[in-house]
C-alpha atoms as a printed R data frame, in Angstrom:
    type eleno elety resid chain resno      x      y       z
1   ATOM     1    CA   MET     A     1  0.083  0.338   0.320
2   ATOM     2    CA   ASN     A     2  2.973  2.292   0.991
3   ATOM     3    CA   ASN     A     3  4.750  2.107  -2.749
4   ATOM     4    CA   THR     A     4  1.085  2.523  -5.072
5   ATOM     5    CA   LEU     A     5  1.443  6.092  -2.607
6   ATOM     6    CA   PHE     A     6  4.473  6.813  -3.201
7   ATOM     7    CA   ILE     A     7  4.609  4.787  -7.137
8   ATOM     8    CA   TYR     A     8  1.133  7.132  -6.905
9   ATOM     9    CA   LYS     A     9  2.523 11.033  -5.708
10  ATOM    10    CA   ALA     A    10  5.803 10.863  -8.286
11  ATOM    11    CA   LEU     A    11  3.908 10.385 -10.829
12  ATOM    12    CA   ARG     A    12  0.993 13.682  -9.949
13  ATOM    13    CA   GLN     A    13  4.204 15.207  -9.338
14  ATOM    14    CA   PHE     A    14  5.097 14.160 -12.879
15  ATOM    15    CA   ALA     A    15  2.516 15.262 -14.791
16  ATOM    16    CA   HIS     A    16  2.387 18.180 -12.692
17  ATOM    17    CA   HIS     A    17  6.128 19.536 -14.460
18  ATOM    18    CA   LEU     A    18  4.448 17.708 -17.706
19  ATOM    19    CA   PRO     A    19  4.441 20.746 -19.017
20  ATOM    20    CA   VAL     A    20  7.015 23.536 -18.598
21  ATOM    21    CA   LEU     A    21  9.016 19.932 -19.465
22  ATOM    22    CA   VAL     A    22  7.083 19.556 -23.114
23  ATOM    23    CA   ILE     A    23  7.516 23.723 -23.526
24  ATOM    24    CA   ALA     A    24 11.466 23.527 -22.943
25  ATOM    25    CA   LEU     A    25 11.999 20.147 -25.280
26  ATOM    26    CA   ALA     A    26 10.391 22.552 -28.326
27  ATOM    27    CA   LEU     A    27 12.482 25.195 -27.701
28  ATOM    28    CA   PHE     A    28 15.925 23.342 -28.109
29  ATOM    29    CA   SER     A    29 15.070 21.900 -30.696
30  ATOM    30    CA   SER     A    30 14.039 24.714 -32.055
31  ATOM    31    CA   CYS     A    31 16.936 26.335 -31.637
32  ATOM    32    CA   GLY     A    32 19.422 23.696 -33.020
33  ATOM    33    CA   ALA     A    33 17.591 24.831 -36.209
34  ATOM    34    CA   ASP     A    34 18.072 28.033 -36.005
35  ATOM    35    CA   ARG     A    35 21.911 27.232 -34.325
36  ATOM    36    CA   ASN     A    36 22.725 24.614 -37.676
37  ATOM    37    CA   PHE     A    37 20.309 27.315 -39.854
38  ATOM    38    CA   LYS     A    38 22.890 30.172 -38.630
39  ATOM    39    CA   LYS     A    39 26.240 28.260 -39.154
40  ATOM    40    CA   GLY     A    40 25.499 27.774 -43.014
41  ATOM    41    CA   GLU     A    41 25.037 31.595 -43.536
42  ATOM    42    CA   LYS     A    42 27.102 31.465 -41.945
43  ATOM    43    CA   TYR     A    43 30.019 28.942 -45.374
44  ATOM    44    CA   LEU     A    44 27.963 30.035 -46.846
45  ATOM    45    CA   ALA     A    45 28.682 33.607 -47.281
46  ATOM    46    CA   LEU     A    46 32.586 31.663 -46.778
47  ATOM    47    CA   GLY     A    47 32.077 30.370 -49.814
48  ATOM    48    CA   GLU     A    48 32.279 26.659 -48.175
49  ATOM    49    CA   TYR     A    49 29.420 25.393 -50.026
50  ATOM    50    CA   PHE     A    50 29.277 21.201 -49.430
51  ATOM    51    CA   ASP     A    51 29.647 22.422 -45.426
52  ATOM    52    CA   ALA     A    52 26.799 25.941 -45.638
53  ATOM    53    CA   ALA     A    53 24.215 22.513 -47.443
54  ATOM    54    CA   THR     A    54 25.210 19.921 -44.191
55  ATOM    55    CA   GLU     A    55 23.801 22.708 -41.806
56  ATOM    56    CA   PHE     A    56 21.385 23.859 -43.675
57  ATOM    57    CA   LYS     A    57 20.001 20.140 -44.473
58  ATOM    58    CA   GLN     A    58 20.216 19.671 -40.509
59  ATOM    59    CA   ALA     A    59 17.545 22.839 -40.120
60  ATOM    60    CA   TYR     A    60 14.781 21.436 -42.736
61  ATOM    61    CA   THR     A    61 14.969 18.399 -40.842
62  ATOM    62    CA   LYS     A    62 15.076 19.533 -37.367
63  ATOM    63    CA   THR     A    63 12.157 22.684 -38.268
64  ATOM    64    CA   PRO     A    64  9.374 21.626 -37.711
65  ATOM    65    CA   ALA     A    65  7.139 20.656 -41.044
66  ATOM    66    CA   LYS     A    66  4.397 22.628 -39.021
67  ATOM    67    CA   GLU     A    67  6.747 25.513 -40.334
68  ATOM    68    CA   ARG     A    68  5.984 25.922 -43.458
69  ATOM    69    CA   GLU     A    69  7.759 28.780 -44.933
70  ATOM    70    CA   ARG     A    70 10.539 28.776 -42.714
71  ATOM    71    CA   ARG     A    71 11.129 25.197 -43.959
72  ATOM    72    CA   GLY     A    72 10.763 26.440 -47.670
73  ATOM    73    CA   GLN     A    73 13.073 29.817 -46.638
74  ATOM    74    CA   ILE     A    74 15.749 27.313 -45.826
75  ATOM    75    CA   ALA     A    75 15.190 24.297 -48.574
76  ATOM    76    CA   LEU     A    76 16.514 27.794 -50.681
77  ATOM    77    CA   LYS     A    77 18.983 28.222 -49.574
78  ATOM    78    CA   MET     A    78 20.233 23.785 -49.265
79  ATOM    79    CA   ALA     A    79 19.683 24.319 -52.948
80  ATOM    80    CA   ALA     A    80 21.516 27.224 -53.606
81  ATOM    81    CA   SER     A    81 24.360 25.752 -51.419
82  ATOM    82    CA   TYR     A    82 23.861 22.120 -53.670
83  ATOM    83    CA   ASP     A    83 23.518 24.012 -56.578
84  ATOM    84    CA   LYS     A    84 27.459 25.463 -55.599
85  ATOM    85    CA   SER     A    85 28.858 22.419 -54.387
86  ATOM    86    CA   LEU     A    86 27.061 20.898 -58.105
87  ATOM    87    CA   GLN     A    87 25.213 18.425 -56.338
88  ATOM    88    CA   THR     A    88 22.752 18.436 -58.709
89  ATOM    89    CA   ALA     A    89 19.817 16.263 -58.140
90  ATOM    90    CA   LYS     A    90 19.986 17.485 -54.757
91  ATOM    91    CA   ALA     A    91 19.870 21.134 -55.175
92  ATOM    92    CA   VAL     A    92 16.581 19.562 -57.520
93  ATOM    93    CA   ALA     A    93 14.951 18.142 -54.993
94  ATOM    94    CA   ALA     A    94 15.254 21.000 -53.151
95  ATOM    95    CA   TYR     A    95 14.315 23.843 -54.935
96  ATOM    96    CA   ARG     A    96 11.051 21.275 -55.804
97  ATOM    97    CA   ASN     A    97 10.627 21.480 -52.003
98  ATOM    98    CA   ALA     A    98 11.030 25.345 -52.309
99  ATOM    99    CA   VAL     A    99  7.775 24.841 -54.583
100 ATOM   100    CA   ARG     A   100  5.639 22.421 -52.628
101 ATOM   101    CA   TYR     A   101  6.281 25.103 -49.831
102 ATOM   102    CA   LYS     A   102  5.460 27.720 -52.151
103 ATOM   103    CA   GLN     A   103  8.090 30.221 -51.297
104 ATOM   104    CA   ALA     A   104 10.410 29.943 -54.717
105 ATOM   105    CA   SER     A   105 10.558 32.973 -56.796
106 ATOM   106    CA   SER     A   106 10.531 33.075 -60.908
107 ATOM   107    CA   SER     A   107 15.554 33.716 -60.327
108 ATOM   108    CA   ASP     A   108 14.870 30.314 -57.939
109 ATOM   109    CA   TYR     A   109 12.787 28.940 -61.089
110 ATOM   110    CA   LEU     A   110 15.385 29.105 -63.448
111 ATOM   111    CA   ALA     A   111 17.758 28.275 -61.493
112 ATOM   112    CA   LEU     A   112 15.343 24.510 -61.495
113 ATOM   113    CA   GLY     A   113 14.667 24.593 -64.837
114 ATOM   114    CA   ARG     A   114 18.239 24.978 -65.269
115 ATOM   115    CA   LEU     A   115 19.825 22.166 -63.044
116 ATOM   116    CA   LEU     A   116 16.806 20.090 -64.655
117 ATOM   117    CA   LEU     A   117 18.164 20.911 -67.492
118 ATOM   118    CA   LYS     A   118 21.400 19.596 -66.937
119 ATOM   119    CA   THR     A   119 19.736 16.963 -65.384
120 ATOM   120    CA   GLY     A   120 18.519 15.457 -68.875
121 ATOM   121    CA   SER     A   121 14.748 16.143 -67.718
122 ATOM   122    CA   TYR     A   122 13.723 18.186 -70.950
123 ATOM   123    CA   LYS     A   123 10.401 17.733 -70.479
124 ATOM   124    CA   GLU     A   124  9.717 19.120 -67.071
125 ATOM   125    CA   ALA     A   125 12.395 21.866 -67.741
126 ATOM   126    CA   ALA     A   126 10.132 23.556 -70.818
127 ATOM   127    CA   GLN     A   127  6.846 23.072 -68.296
128 ATOM   128    CA   ILE     A   128  9.409 25.232 -65.533
129 ATOM   129    CA   PHE     A   129 11.150 27.446 -67.989
130 ATOM   130    CA   GLU     A   130  7.174 28.211 -68.974
131 ATOM   131    CA   MET     A   131  6.067 28.632 -66.483
132 ATOM   132    CA   VAL     A   132  7.943 31.887 -65.361
133 ATOM   133    CA   LEU     A   133  8.004 32.778 -69.281
134 ATOM   134    CA   ASP     A   134  3.908 33.150 -68.397
135 ATOM   135    CA   SER     A   135  5.669 36.035 -65.226
136 ATOM   136    CA   MET     A   136  7.916 36.987 -67.145
137 ATOM   137    CA   PRO     A   137  7.974 37.106 -71.360
138 ATOM   138    CA   ASN     A   138 10.913 39.038 -72.252
139 ATOM   139    CA   ASN     A   139 12.759 36.958 -69.774
140 ATOM   140    CA   ALA     A   140 15.949 35.693 -72.353
141 ATOM   141    CA   LEU     A   141 16.761 33.197 -70.283
142 ATOM   142    CA   ALA     A   142 13.593 31.687 -69.637
143 ATOM   143    CA   GLN     A   143 13.230 32.116 -73.274
144 ATOM   144    CA   ASN     A   144 17.196 30.549 -74.324
145 ATOM   145    CA   GLY     A   145 15.686 27.831 -71.985
146 ATOM   146    CA   LEU     A   146 12.625 26.548 -73.537
147 ATOM   147    CA   GLU     A   147 14.384 26.687 -76.292
148 ATOM   148    CA   ALA     A   148 16.974 24.426 -75.153
149 ATOM   149    CA   ALA     A   149 14.977 22.199 -73.327
150 ATOM   150    CA   ARG     A   150 12.354 22.158 -76.835
151 ATOM   151    CA   LYS     A   151 15.153 20.965 -79.091
152 ATOM   152    CA   ALA     A   152 16.751 18.884 -76.759
153 ATOM   153    CA   PRO     A   153 15.827 14.612 -78.029
C-alpha cells in the first residue's frame, strides 16, 4: 500500500511538470535548427557550399513540418548551396521542396529549370521555363532555356 501511494504521488508531481518539460524540449529543438541555419549562413558567406548545404539540411530536418514557410526558406538556401557545390540532384529536390512550400521566386524557378536541363529532364524543364515566361514574357534566360529544352532529344 505504501509503495502504491508513493508511486501515485510521484506520477502526480511528474504530470504537474510535464507541460514545462514539453515547452523546454520544443524550445531546445528549434534552437538547434536556428543554430544550424546560422552556421549554414556563415559557411555560405565564406563560399564553403558543401558545409553550408550540410548545415541547412540539418536545419531543415530539425524544423517542424508545420512551419511550412520556414522550411521553404531553408530549402531555398539548401538548394543554392547544393547547386554551387555541384550536387545537382539534391539541388533539384531542394528546389522542389521550396516550390511545394510556395517560397520559390521567379529566379528560383529559372535555377530549377536550368538544373533540370542539366539532369536531362527536358520536358519538365520546358514546363518550368513556360511558367516563368507566363509571368516574365521578355526574360531572355527563360526563352533560351525553353528553346534548349524543346531542341533536346
